[in-house]
Short mmCIF file of N, CA and C in Angstrom, two decimals:
data_model
loop_
_atom_site.label_atom_id
_atom_site.label_comp_id
_atom_site.label_asym_id
_atom_site.label_seq_id
_atom_site.Cartn_x
_atom_site.Cartn_y
_atom_site.Cartn_z
N UNK A 1 6.75 9.08 26.08
CA UNK A 1 5.17 8.26 25.78
C UNK A 1 4.73 7.30 27.13
N UNK A 2 3.38 7.79 27.31
CA UNK A 2 3.47 6.39 28.87
C UNK A 2 3.28 5.24 28.22
N UNK A 3 3.23 3.92 28.96
CA UNK A 3 3.26 2.61 28.67
C UNK A 3 1.82 2.38 28.99
N UNK A 4 0.86 2.09 27.99
CA UNK A 4 -0.42 2.00 28.50
C UNK A 4 -1.22 0.98 28.69
N UNK A 5 -0.25 -0.62 27.85
CA UNK A 5 -0.54 -1.66 28.00
C UNK A 5 -0.49 -2.44 29.38
N UNK A 6 -1.33 -3.36 29.27
CA UNK A 6 -1.92 -3.83 30.71
C UNK A 6 -0.99 -5.17 31.01
N UNK A 7 0.32 -5.33 30.27
CA UNK A 7 1.12 -6.35 30.56
C UNK A 7 0.82 -7.89 29.67
N UNK A 8 -0.35 -7.71 29.35
CA UNK A 8 -1.06 -9.20 28.74
C UNK A 8 -0.59 -8.97 27.29
N UNK A 9 -0.34 -10.03 26.53
CA UNK A 9 -0.58 -10.16 25.07
C UNK A 9 -1.86 -9.51 24.27
N UNK A 10 -1.61 -8.97 23.45
CA UNK A 10 -3.11 -8.33 22.47
C UNK A 10 -3.70 -9.68 21.72
N UNK A 11 -2.99 -10.63 21.38
CA UNK A 11 -3.52 -11.77 20.73
C UNK A 11 -2.89 -13.03 21.68
N UNK A 12 -4.01 -13.86 22.09
CA UNK A 12 -3.86 -15.04 22.75
C UNK A 12 -3.13 -16.09 21.85
N UNK A 13 -2.43 -16.84 22.75
CA UNK A 13 -1.62 -17.90 21.89
C UNK A 13 -2.33 -18.87 21.04
N UNK A 14 -3.38 -19.32 21.45
CA UNK A 14 -4.33 -20.08 20.74
C UNK A 14 -4.82 -19.47 19.75
N UNK A 15 -4.66 -18.22 19.52
CA UNK A 15 -5.35 -17.83 18.03
C UNK A 15 -4.39 -17.59 17.14
N UNK A 16 -3.43 -18.70 17.19
CA UNK A 16 -2.40 -18.25 15.91
C UNK A 16 -3.32 -19.26 14.63
N UNK A 17 -2.54 -18.57 13.65
CA UNK A 17 -3.31 -19.10 12.16
C UNK A 17 -2.48 -20.40 11.95
N UNK A 18 -3.59 -21.74 11.40
CA UNK A 18 -3.03 -22.47 11.53
C UNK A 18 -2.12 -22.88 10.10
N UNK A 19 -1.04 -23.73 10.01
CA UNK A 19 -0.08 -23.79 9.19
C UNK A 19 -0.87 -24.90 8.03
N UNK A 20 -0.66 -24.27 6.68
CA UNK A 20 -1.08 -25.17 5.45
C UNK A 20 -0.42 -26.48 5.68
N UNK A 21 -1.34 -27.23 4.88
CA UNK A 21 -0.63 -28.78 4.65
C UNK A 21 0.80 -28.72 4.03
N UNK A 22 0.59 -27.96 3.11
CA UNK A 22 2.10 -27.80 2.04
C UNK A 22 2.14 -26.14 2.00
N UNK A 23 3.53 -26.27 2.17
CA UNK A 23 3.79 -24.48 1.74
C UNK A 23 3.60 -24.17 0.38
N UNK A 24 3.07 -23.16 -0.01
CA UNK A 24 2.83 -22.52 -1.30
C UNK A 24 4.26 -22.06 -1.70
N UNK A 25 4.95 -21.96 -2.59
CA UNK A 25 6.21 -21.18 -3.02
C UNK A 25 6.43 -20.33 -4.18
N UNK A 26 7.28 -20.48 -5.06
CA UNK A 26 7.52 -20.10 -6.29
C UNK A 26 6.63 -20.32 -7.48
N UNK A 27 6.49 -21.98 -7.40
CA UNK A 27 5.76 -22.41 -8.34
C UNK A 27 4.33 -22.15 -8.37
N UNK A 28 3.95 -22.44 -7.22
CA UNK A 28 2.54 -22.01 -6.95
C UNK A 28 2.31 -20.67 -7.41
N UNK A 29 3.07 -19.55 -7.41
CA UNK A 29 2.84 -18.09 -8.00
C UNK A 29 2.85 -18.24 -9.45
N UNK A 30 3.93 -19.12 -10.08
CA UNK A 30 4.03 -18.99 -11.47
C UNK A 30 2.87 -19.53 -12.03
N UNK A 31 2.12 -20.02 -11.47
CA UNK A 31 0.94 -21.18 -11.91
C UNK A 31 -0.27 -20.16 -12.11
N UNK A 32 -0.03 -18.97 -11.45
CA UNK A 32 -1.04 -18.22 -11.71
C UNK A 32 -1.45 -17.49 -12.88
N UNK A 33 -2.49 -17.42 -13.37
CA UNK A 33 -2.73 -16.86 -15.41
C UNK A 33 -2.54 -15.49 -15.12
N UNK A 34 -2.95 -14.69 -14.49
CA UNK A 34 -2.76 -12.81 -14.52
C UNK A 34 -1.12 -12.89 -14.20
N UNK A 35 -0.16 -13.81 -13.57
CA UNK A 35 0.94 -13.30 -13.64
C UNK A 35 1.85 -13.81 -14.93
N UNK A 36 1.29 -14.97 -15.33
CA UNK A 36 2.25 -15.22 -16.28
C UNK A 36 1.51 -14.30 -17.88
N UNK A 37 0.47 -13.76 -17.76
CA UNK A 37 0.30 -12.85 -18.65
C UNK A 37 1.25 -11.85 -18.31
N UNK A 38 1.20 -11.23 -17.50
CA UNK A 38 1.91 -10.05 -17.31
C UNK A 38 3.50 -10.36 -17.90
N UNK A 39 4.24 -11.20 -17.27
CA UNK A 39 5.52 -11.61 -17.55
C UNK A 39 5.80 -12.05 -18.83
N UNK A 40 4.45 -12.42 -20.13
CA UNK A 40 4.48 -12.42 -20.99
C UNK A 40 4.96 -11.21 -21.71
N UNK A 41 3.82 -10.33 -21.46
CA UNK A 41 3.84 -9.23 -22.09
C UNK A 41 5.49 -8.46 -21.80
N UNK A 42 5.73 -8.57 -20.45
CA UNK A 42 7.35 -7.84 -20.52
C UNK A 42 8.26 -8.41 -21.57
N UNK A 43 8.12 -10.03 -21.00
CA UNK A 43 9.13 -10.54 -21.99
C UNK A 43 9.17 -10.08 -23.32
N UNK A 44 7.51 -10.30 -24.07
CA UNK A 44 7.49 -9.96 -25.60
C UNK A 44 8.00 -8.83 -25.54
N UNK A 45 7.86 -7.43 -24.89
CA UNK A 45 8.49 -5.87 -25.34
C UNK A 45 10.18 -5.99 -25.00
N UNK A 46 10.65 -7.04 -23.77
CA UNK A 46 12.02 -6.98 -24.17
C UNK A 46 12.68 -7.77 -25.37
N UNK A 47 11.77 -8.56 -25.92
CA UNK A 47 12.49 -9.51 -26.91
C UNK A 47 12.47 -8.46 -28.47
N UNK A 48 10.98 -7.80 -28.19
CA UNK A 48 11.10 -6.64 -29.71
C UNK A 48 12.05 -5.83 -29.42
N UNK A 49 12.30 -5.20 -28.24
CA UNK A 49 13.30 -3.98 -28.12
C UNK A 49 14.87 -4.47 -28.37
N UNK A 50 14.88 -6.14 -27.93
CA UNK A 50 16.38 -6.67 -28.28
C UNK A 50 16.35 -6.73 -29.99
N UNK A 51 15.07 -7.44 -30.84
CA UNK A 51 15.25 -7.46 -32.07
C UNK A 51 15.04 -5.94 -32.78
N UNK A 52 14.83 -5.66 -32.41
CA UNK A 52 14.87 -3.64 -33.21
C UNK A 52 16.28 -3.38 -33.16
N UNK A 53 17.12 -3.24 -31.43
CA UNK A 53 18.10 -2.97 -31.58
C UNK A 53 19.31 -3.95 -32.50
N UNK A 54 18.96 -5.05 -32.42
CA UNK A 54 19.82 -5.53 -32.93
C UNK A 54 20.09 -5.95 -34.60
N UNK A 55 18.83 -5.82 -34.89
CA UNK A 55 18.80 -5.93 -36.44
C UNK A 55 18.15 -4.34 -37.27
N UNK A 56 17.57 -3.42 -36.34
CA UNK A 56 17.39 -2.21 -37.29
C UNK A 56 18.41 -0.99 -36.81
N UNK A 57 19.12 -1.18 -36.03
CA UNK A 57 19.77 0.07 -35.56
C UNK A 57 20.97 -0.22 -36.60
#
């Protein structure tokens, strides 16, 4: 495949994304309500399955 680039980068160096003041990590993701509802439902299903296995089987 022939090289069709002109040798210049497609995005200039000044067009970089500015860095946020504080990096957002795992605790920010866990503070989102839809994620916590999803994890709560999955945890509840796992708890229900564990109780079923321990006490009803």
